[in-house]
Amino acid sequence: MRLLVVEDDPDLRRQITAALADAGYAVDAAKDGEEGHFLGDTEPYDAVVLDLGLPVIDGVSVLEKWRRAGRKMPVLILTARDRWSDKVAGFDAGADDYVAKPFHMEEVLARIRALLRRAAGHASSEMTVGPVVLDTKSARVSVDGMPVKLTSLEFRLLSYLMHHKGKVVSRTELVEHLYDQDFDRDSNTVEVFVGRLRKKLGVDVLHTIRGMGYTLSEPDDAA
Ligand code: CA
């Protein structure tokens, strides 16, 4: 899953970006409303953390522009604690949730997890396919109850496919959602990661659909 953070305070921007990256997401960051708007308008993010008080273009206007242009990604706004009117303006502009400053990073992480889950139509923080369980809260994966150790990219790949279970996801889509914008992207490496992930899971849930991409589905137990 790939996220965008738009925050002008450099320390806070670094903290949020680092916490999200530690949690296993690919993260891009923007320092003002103009840059943030451009990225959100041109890159396919799975969710956005958007500060409202931003230079050049304020957060509410950025959000309004995205929604007018049909951008539907979940957006978590950061508001000042005493400004209830900011929250109202934010929700009216199309925000999905908010966190008031100052906040605990754990709350931002939990709300992002919930937004991603809801966007994918899941109610629980555990996602399963066959014997494979991915706990979005602890970022742990197990097969038949046994923990499986994945690299951050393998985890990101499995998480994206889990959030889109049953759909065919193209290689291009995976490249766009697994790497941040500074990463040297090569769609061939996706195939390598898929191969490694398949081997680590050791069960038949990750399928290649020739010429189209990949899909996660229950193992075929009709012997
Ligand atoms: Ca600000």
Coordinates of C-alpha atoms and ligand atoms in Angstrom, one line a residue:
M1 CA 0.0 0.0 0.0
R2 CA 1.3 3.5 -0.9
L3 CA 0.5 6.6 1.1
L4 CA 0.9 10.3 0.7
V5 CA 1.7 12.7 3.6
V6 CA 1.1 16.4 3.1
E7 CA 2.4 18.4 6.1
D8 CA 4.4 21.6 6.1
D9 CA 6.0 21.2 9.5
P10 CA 9.3 19.4 8.7
D11 CA 9.7 17.6 12.0
L12 CA 6.1 16.3 12.0
R13 CA 6.4 15.4 8.3
R14 CA 9.5 13.3 9.0
Q15 CA 7.9 11.7 12.0
I16 CA 4.7 10.7 10.2
T17 CA 6.6 9.5 7.1
A18 CA 9.0 7.4 9.2
A19 CA 6.2 5.9 11.3
L20 CA 4.2 4.9 8.2
A21 CA 7.3 3.5 6.5
D22 CA 8.1 1.5 9.6
A23 CA 4.6 0.1 9.5
G24 CA 5.3 -1.3 6.1
Y25 CA 3.8 1.3 3.7
A26 CA 5.5 3.0 0.7
V27 CA 5.3 6.7 1.5
D28 CA 5.7 10.0 -0.4
A29 CA 5.7 13.3 1.3
A30 CA 4.8 16.8 0.2
K31 CA 5.6 20.1 2.0
D32 CA 2.9 22.4 0.8
G33 CA -0.6 22.3 -0.7
E34 CA 0.6 22.7 -4.3
E35 CA 3.0 19.8 -4.3
G36 CA 0.5 17.7 -2.3
H37 CA -2.3 18.4 -4.7
F38 CA -0.1 17.6 -7.7
L39 CA 1.0 14.2 -6.3
G40 CA -2.5 13.2 -5.2
D41 CA -3.8 14.2 -8.6
T42 CA -1.2 12.2 -10.6
E43 CA -0.2 9.2 -8.4
P44 CA -2.5 6.4 -7.3
Y45 CA -2.3 6.5 -3.5
D46 CA -4.2 4.1 -1.3
A47 CA -4.7 6.8 1.4
V48 CA -3.6 10.3 2.2
V49 CA -2.7 12.1 5.5
L50 CA -3.5 15.8 4.8
D51 CA -2.7 18.7 7.1
L52 CA -5.2 21.5 6.8
G53 CA -3.0 24.5 7.6
L54 CA -0.7 24.4 4.5
P55 CA 1.2 27.0 2.6
V56 CA 0.4 27.9 -1.1
I57 CA -2.9 26.0 -1.2
D58 CA -4.7 25.2 2.1
G59 CA -5.7 21.6 2.9
V60 CA -9.4 22.0 2.5
S61 CA -8.9 23.5 -1.0
V62 CA -6.6 20.7 -1.9
L63 CA -9.2 18.1 -0.9
E64 CA -12.0 19.9 -2.7
K65 CA -9.9 19.9 -5.9
W66 CA -9.2 16.2 -5.6
R67 CA -12.8 15.3 -5.0
R68 CA -14.0 17.5 -7.9
A69 CA -11.5 15.8 -10.2
G70 CA -13.0 12.4 -9.0
R71 CA -10.1 11.3 -6.8
K72 CA -11.6 8.9 -4.3
M73 CA -8.7 7.8 -2.1
P74 CA -9.4 7.8 1.6
V75 CA -8.1 11.1 3.3
L76 CA -7.3 11.5 7.0
I77 CA -7.1 15.2 7.8
L78 CA -4.9 16.7 10.6
T79 CA -6.6 19.5 12.4
A80 CA -5.8 21.9 15.2
R81 CA -7.4 20.7 18.5
D82 CA -9.5 23.8 19.2
R83 CA -10.7 24.4 15.7
W84 CA -14.0 22.5 15.4
S85 CA -14.9 24.5 12.3
D86 CA -11.8 23.0 10.5
K87 CA -13.2 19.5 11.1
V88 CA -16.6 20.5 9.6
A89 CA -14.9 22.2 6.6
G90 CA -12.7 19.1 6.1
F91 CA -15.6 16.6 6.2
D92 CA -17.6 18.8 3.9
A93 CA -14.7 18.9 1.5
G94 CA -14.6 15.1 1.4
A95 CA -12.4 13.9 4.3
D96 CA -13.0 10.4 5.6
D97 CA -11.6 10.9 9.1
Y98 CA -9.5 13.3 11.2
V99 CA -6.9 13.4 14.0
A100 CA -6.5 16.5 16.1
K101 CA -3.0 17.8 16.9
P102 CA -1.1 17.0 19.0
F103 CA -1.7 13.3 18.4
H104 CA -0.2 10.0 19.3
M105 CA 1.4 8.4 16.2
E106 CA -0.4 5.1 17.1
E107 CA -3.7 6.8 16.5
V108 CA -2.7 8.0 13.0
L109 CA -1.5 4.4 12.2
A110 CA -4.8 2.9 13.5
R111 CA -7.0 5.3 11.6
I112 CA -5.0 4.7 8.4
R113 CA -5.4 0.9 8.8
A114 CA -9.1 1.4 9.4
L115 CA -9.5 3.6 6.3
L116 CA -7.6 1.1 4.1
R117 CA -9.6 -1.8 5.5
R118 CA -12.9 0.0 4.9
A119 CA -11.9 1.1 1.4
A120 CA -11.3 -2.6 0.7
G121 CA -14.6 -3.7 2.3
H122 CA -13.2 -5.5 5.3
A123 CA -14.5 -5.1 8.8
S124 CA -11.7 -7.0 10.7
S125 CA -8.0 -6.1 11.1
E126 CA -7.2 -9.7 10.2
M127 CA -7.4 -10.7 6.5
T128 CA -7.3 -14.3 5.4
V129 CA -7.0 -16.3 2.2
G130 CA -7.1 -20.0 2.7
P131 CA -4.6 -20.8 5.5
V132 CA -2.8 -17.5 5.2
V133 CA -3.7 -14.8 7.8
L134 CA -2.4 -11.2 7.6
D135 CA -2.9 -9.2 10.8
T136 CA -2.8 -5.5 9.6
K137 CA -2.5 -4.4 13.2
S138 CA 0.7 -6.2 14.1
A139 CA 1.9 -6.5 10.5
R140 CA 2.3 -10.3 11.0
V141 CA 1.7 -13.1 8.6
S142 CA 1.0 -16.7 9.4
V143 CA 0.2 -19.8 7.4
D144 CA -1.7 -22.6 9.2
G145 CA -1.0 -20.7 12.5
M146 CA 2.8 -20.7 11.9
P147 CA 4.4 -17.3 11.6
V148 CA 6.1 -16.5 8.2
K149 CA 8.8 -13.9 8.1
L150 CA 8.5 -11.5 5.1
T151 CA 10.6 -8.6 4.0
S152 CA 8.9 -5.2 4.0
L153 CA 8.4 -5.4 0.2
E154 CA 7.0 -8.9 0.3
F155 CA 4.7 -7.8 3.1
R156 CA 3.5 -4.8 1.1
L157 CA 2.9 -7.0 -1.9
L158 CA 0.8 -9.5 0.2
S159 CA -1.0 -6.7 2.0
Y160 CA -2.0 -5.0 -1.3
L161 CA -3.2 -8.3 -2.8
M162 CA -5.1 -9.1 0.4
H163 CA -6.9 -5.7 0.3
H164 CA -7.9 -6.5 -3.3
K165 CA -8.6 -10.2 -2.8
G166 CA -10.4 -11.9 -5.6
K167 CA -9.5 -9.2 -8.1
V168 CA -6.8 -9.5 -10.8
V169 CA -4.1 -6.9 -10.1
S170 CA -1.8 -6.0 -12.9
R171 CA 2.0 -5.7 -12.6
T172 CA 1.8 -2.0 -13.4
E173 CA -0.7 -1.5 -10.6
L174 CA 1.5 -3.3 -8.2
V175 CA 4.5 -1.2 -9.2
E176 CA 2.5 1.9 -8.6
H177 CA 1.3 0.8 -5.1
L178 CA 4.4 -0.9 -3.8
Y179 CA 7.1 1.7 -4.4
D180 CA 7.4 5.4 -3.4
Q181 CA 8.1 7.9 -6.1
D182 CA 11.9 8.0 -5.5
F183 CA 12.2 4.2 -5.9
D184 CA 13.9 3.0 -9.1
R185 CA 10.9 1.1 -10.4
D186 CA 11.2 -1.9 -12.6
S187 CA 8.1 -4.0 -13.2
N188 CA 10.2 -7.1 -13.7
T189 CA 11.2 -7.1 -10.1
V190 CA 7.6 -7.5 -9.2
E191 CA 7.7 -11.0 -10.7
V192 CA 10.7 -11.8 -8.6
F193 CA 8.9 -10.7 -5.4
V194 CA 5.8 -12.6 -6.3
G195 CA 8.0 -15.7 -6.8
R196 CA 9.6 -15.3 -3.4
L197 CA 6.4 -14.6 -1.6
R198 CA 4.8 -17.7 -3.2
K199 CA 7.7 -19.8 -2.0
K200 CA 7.6 -18.4 1.6
L201 CA 3.8 -18.9 1.9
G202 CA 4.2 -22.4 0.5
V203 CA 0.5 -22.7 -0.2
D204 CA -1.4 -22.3 -3.5
V205 CA -3.1 -19.0 -3.1
L206 CA -1.2 -16.5 -5.3
H207 CA -2.0 -17.1 -8.9
T208 CA -0.6 -15.6 -12.1
I209 CA -3.2 -14.8 -14.7
R210 CA -1.3 -14.8 -18.0
G211 CA -1.0 -11.5 -19.6
M212 CA -3.1 -9.8 -16.9
G213 CA -1.5 -10.0 -13.6
Y214 CA -1.9 -11.7 -10.2
T215 CA -4.7 -12.7 -7.9
L216 CA -5.1 -14.1 -4.5
S217 CA -7.8 -16.7 -4.1
E218 CA -8.7 -19.7 -1.9
P219 CA -6.6 -22.8 -2.7
D220 CA -8.4 -25.1 -5.0
D221 CA -9.3 -28.0 -2.8
A222 CA -11.5 -29.8 -5.3
A223 CA -8.9 -32.6 -5.8
Ligands
CA1 CA 0.5 23.1 9.1

